[in-house]
Amino acid sequence: ETGVTQSPTHLIKTRGQQVTLRCSSQSGHNTVSWYQQALGQGPQFIFQYYREEENGRGNFPPRFSGLQFPNYSSELNVNALELDDSALYLCASSRQGAGEKLFFGSGTQLSVL
Amino acid sequence: ILNVEQSPQSLHVQEGDSTNFTCSFPSSNFYALHWYRWETAKSPEALFVMTLNGDEKKKGRISATLNTKEGYSYLYIKGSQPEDSATYLCAFPMDSNYQLIWGAGTKLIIKP
């Protein structure tokens, strides 16, 4: 158990809708990273939040947005859902630094119909 | 464009045999190299984070080596067991913000 929880575990939405995914961070961690994982690929970096500020972003459009709260938990919001957004969304909490291990939640499986 | 390559893509190994697989990464601007194990229906779990050229890390029957000058890391599993069946992922921090880019993984299947 990593102490990182994600909700919901599964979600079905239709094209054009909006979705919010949530992630708690492990005690003592101030950084949350979000990843999109499609079958057969490694996780793709969406963005990272460090002390409530966005700290870098991958190659995802602006309709992917996020928040980090004072307790370091985080949300990922996706607007105007597209079919290609169907994937497993993982969050990971850590301390800040290249040598710090990531602690992952179990993921949210999003299906867009 | 930074790229992390893993090989092979998948591997079938007889129980009791030893095995190894590779992660290749850019050799410039090295910060660290991460290895994770991802078992089906579970979360990815950190195995090692390696930061120094020549580093060797060990966790039970699993060990890893690092060559930052030539840009590769090997993961070794000695005496494979069924519980070793998983996808093994490596990841490389792409910039000073330490955001990770990931390989596609090596899927290891242990045959009893």
Coordinates of C-alpha atoms in Angstrom, one line a residue:
Chain A
E1 CA 0.0 0.0 0.0
T2 CA 1.4 3.3 -1.1
G3 CA -1.0 5.5 0.8
V4 CA -2.0 7.2 -2.5
T5 CA -5.6 6.8 -3.3
Q6 CA -7.4 7.7 -6.6
S7 CA -11.1 8.1 -7.2
P8 CA -13.1 7.0 -8.9
T9 CA -11.6 3.7 -10.0
H10 CA -13.7 3.5 -13.1
L11 CA -15.6 6.0 -15.1
I12 CA -17.7 6.0 -18.2
K13 CA -18.4 9.3 -20.0
T14 CA -19.6 10.4 -23.4
R15 CA -17.8 12.6 -25.9
G16 CA -18.0 16.3 -25.0
Q17 CA -18.5 15.8 -21.3
Q18 CA -16.2 16.9 -18.6
V19 CA -14.5 14.8 -15.9
T20 CA -12.7 15.3 -12.6
L21 CA -10.3 12.7 -11.2
R22 CA -9.0 12.9 -7.7
C23 CA -5.8 11.9 -6.0
S24 CA -4.6 12.0 -2.4
S25 CA -0.9 12.3 -1.7
Q26 CA 1.2 10.3 0.7
S27 CA 2.1 12.0 4.0
G28 CA 5.3 14.0 3.7
H29 CA 5.0 14.4 0.0
N30 CA 4.6 17.8 -1.7
T31 CA 4.6 16.8 -5.4
V32 CA 1.9 15.1 -7.4
S33 CA 2.4 14.0 -11.0
W34 CA -0.4 12.9 -13.4
Y35 CA 0.1 10.4 -16.2
Q36 CA -2.0 8.9 -19.0
Q37 CA -1.3 5.3 -19.8
A38 CA -2.6 3.7 -23.0
L39 CA -2.3 0.0 -23.7
G40 CA 1.1 -1.1 -24.8
Q41 CA 2.8 2.3 -24.0
G42 CA 4.6 3.7 -21.0
P43 CA 2.9 6.3 -18.9
Q44 CA 2.7 9.7 -20.7
F45 CA 3.4 12.7 -18.4
I46 CA 0.5 15.2 -18.3
F47 CA 1.6 17.6 -15.6
Q48 CA 3.2 18.0 -12.2
Y49 CA 2.1 20.1 -9.2
Y50 CA 4.6 21.2 -6.5
R51 CA 3.4 23.1 -3.5
E52 CA 0.1 24.0 -5.2
E53 CA 1.7 25.4 -8.4
E54 CA 2.0 23.7 -11.8
N55 CA 5.6 22.7 -12.2
G56 CA 5.8 21.5 -15.7
R57 CA 3.5 20.1 -18.4
G58 CA 3.7 17.4 -21.0
N59 CA 2.3 17.5 -24.5
F60 CA -1.4 17.7 -23.6
P61 CA -3.9 20.3 -24.7
P62 CA -5.2 23.0 -22.4
R63 CA -8.5 21.1 -21.8
F64 CA -6.4 19.0 -19.5
S65 CA -6.0 21.1 -16.3
G66 CA -5.3 20.5 -12.7
L67 CA -5.2 21.7 -9.1
Q68 CA -3.2 20.9 -6.0
F69 CA -4.7 21.7 -2.6
P70 CA -2.9 22.8 0.6
N71 CA -2.9 19.2 1.9
Y72 CA -1.1 18.3 -1.4
S73 CA -4.0 16.2 -2.8
S74 CA -4.7 17.0 -6.4
E75 CA -7.4 17.0 -9.1
L76 CA -7.1 16.4 -12.9
N77 CA -9.9 17.9 -15.0
V78 CA -10.5 17.1 -18.6
N79 CA -13.0 19.2 -20.6
A80 CA -14.6 18.4 -23.9
L81 CA -13.8 14.7 -23.7
E82 CA -12.7 13.0 -26.8
L83 CA -12.7 9.3 -27.6
D84 CA -8.9 9.2 -27.5
D85 CA -9.0 10.3 -23.9
S86 CA -10.0 6.8 -23.0
A87 CA -7.1 5.5 -20.9
L88 CA -5.8 4.7 -17.4
Y89 CA -5.0 7.8 -15.5
L90 CA -2.3 7.4 -12.8
C91 CA -1.2 9.9 -10.2
A92 CA 1.9 9.6 -8.2
S93 CA 3.0 11.5 -5.1
S94 CA 6.6 12.1 -4.2
R95 CA 9.0 14.6 -2.6
Q96 CA 10.5 17.0 -5.2
G97 CA 13.8 15.8 -6.8
A98 CA 15.2 13.6 -9.6
G99 CA 16.2 10.9 -7.1
E100 CA 12.9 10.7 -5.3
K101 CA 10.8 7.6 -5.9
L102 CA 7.2 8.0 -7.1
F103 CA 4.4 6.4 -5.1
F104 CA 1.4 5.5 -7.4
G105 CA -2.3 5.2 -6.9
S106 CA -4.2 2.4 -8.5
G107 CA -5.4 4.6 -11.3
T108 CA -8.7 5.7 -12.8
Q109 CA -9.9 3.8 -15.9
L110 CA -11.7 6.3 -18.0
S111 CA -13.8 5.2 -21.0
V112 CA -15.2 7.8 -23.3
L113 CA -18.0 6.6 -25.6
Chain B
I1 CA 13.4 14.8 -28.4
L2 CA 14.3 12.6 -25.4
N3 CA 13.5 8.9 -25.7
V4 CA 13.7 6.0 -23.3
E5 CA 13.9 2.6 -25.0
Q6 CA 13.4 -0.8 -23.3
S7 CA 14.2 -4.2 -24.7
P8 CA 12.9 -6.7 -25.2
Q9 CA 9.2 -5.8 -25.3
S10 CA 8.3 -9.1 -23.7
L11 CA 10.0 -12.1 -22.3
H12 CA 9.0 -15.6 -21.4
V13 CA 11.3 -17.2 -18.8
Q14 CA 11.2 -20.7 -17.2
E15 CA 10.7 -20.7 -13.5
G16 CA 14.1 -20.9 -11.8
D17 CA 16.0 -19.4 -14.7
S18 CA 17.8 -16.0 -14.5
T19 CA 17.1 -13.2 -16.9
N20 CA 17.9 -9.6 -17.7
F21 CA 16.6 -6.7 -19.8
T22 CA 17.8 -3.3 -20.9
C23 CA 16.8 0.3 -20.6
S24 CA 18.5 2.9 -22.9
F25 CA 18.3 6.6 -22.2
P26 CA 20.0 9.8 -23.3
S27 CA 23.5 10.0 -21.9
S28 CA 23.5 13.8 -21.7
N29 CA 22.1 15.8 -18.8
F30 CA 21.8 12.8 -16.6
Y31 CA 19.8 13.3 -13.3
A32 CA 18.7 9.8 -12.3
L33 CA 17.3 6.5 -13.7
H34 CA 14.2 4.9 -12.1
W35 CA 13.0 1.3 -12.3
Y36 CA 9.5 0.3 -11.4
R37 CA 7.6 -3.0 -11.4
W38 CA 4.0 -3.1 -12.4
E39 CA 2.0 -6.2 -11.6
T40 CA -1.4 -6.7 -13.2
A41 CA -4.3 -5.1 -11.2
K42 CA -1.8 -3.2 -9.0
S43 CA 0.0 0.1 -9.0
P44 CA 3.5 0.6 -10.3
E45 CA 6.0 0.0 -7.5
A46 CA 9.4 1.6 -7.2
L47 CA 12.3 -0.8 -7.4
F48 CA 15.4 1.4 -7.6
V49 CA 16.4 5.0 -8.3
M50 CA 20.0 5.2 -9.5
T51 CA 22.0 8.3 -9.6
L52 CA 25.7 7.5 -10.1
N53 CA 27.6 6.0 -13.0
G54 CA 28.6 2.5 -12.1
D55 CA 25.9 2.3 -9.4
E56 CA 24.6 -1.2 -8.6
K57 CA 21.5 -1.7 -6.5
K58 CA 20.0 -5.0 -5.2
K59 CA 16.6 -5.9 -3.7
G60 CA 16.4 -9.6 -3.0
R61 CA 16.8 -11.5 -6.3
I62 CA 16.5 -8.4 -8.3
S63 CA 19.5 -6.1 -9.1
A64 CA 20.3 -3.3 -11.5
T65 CA 23.4 -1.6 -12.9
L66 CA 23.9 1.8 -14.4
N67 CA 26.2 3.2 -17.1
T68 CA 25.5 6.9 -17.5
K69 CA 28.3 7.5 -20.1
E70 CA 26.8 5.1 -22.6
G71 CA 23.2 5.6 -21.5
Y72 CA 22.0 2.2 -20.4
S73 CA 20.8 0.3 -17.3
Y74 CA 20.3 -3.5 -16.9
L75 CA 17.8 -5.1 -14.6
Y76 CA 18.7 -8.7 -13.5
I77 CA 16.4 -11.2 -11.9
K78 CA 18.0 -14.3 -10.5
G79 CA 16.1 -17.6 -10.1
S80 CA 12.8 -16.3 -11.5
Q81 CA 9.7 -17.0 -9.6
P82 CA 6.0 -16.8 -10.7
E83 CA 5.6 -13.7 -8.6
D84 CA 8.2 -11.9 -10.7
S85 CA 5.7 -11.8 -13.6
A86 CA 5.0 -8.1 -14.2
T87 CA 5.9 -5.3 -16.5
Y88 CA 9.2 -3.6 -15.7
L89 CA 9.4 0.1 -16.5
C90 CA 12.3 2.4 -16.5
A91 CA 12.0 6.2 -16.4
F92 CA 14.4 9.1 -16.9
P93 CA 13.9 12.7 -15.6
M94 CA 13.8 14.9 -18.7
D95 CA 14.7 18.3 -17.2
S96 CA 15.6 20.1 -14.1
N97 CA 11.9 19.9 -13.0
Y98 CA 12.6 16.1 -12.7
Q99 CA 9.5 15.1 -14.7
L100 CA 9.9 11.5 -15.8
I101 CA 9.7 10.1 -19.3
W102 CA 9.0 6.4 -19.4
G103 CA 10.0 3.5 -21.6
A104 CA 7.2 1.2 -22.8
G105 CA 8.3 -1.5 -20.5
T106 CA 9.4 -5.1 -20.6
K107 CA 6.6 -7.6 -19.9
L108 CA 8.0 -10.6 -18.1
I109 CA 6.1 -13.8 -17.9
I110 CA 7.4 -16.7 -15.8
K111 CA 6.4 -20.1 -17.0
P112 CA 6.1 -22.8 -14.2

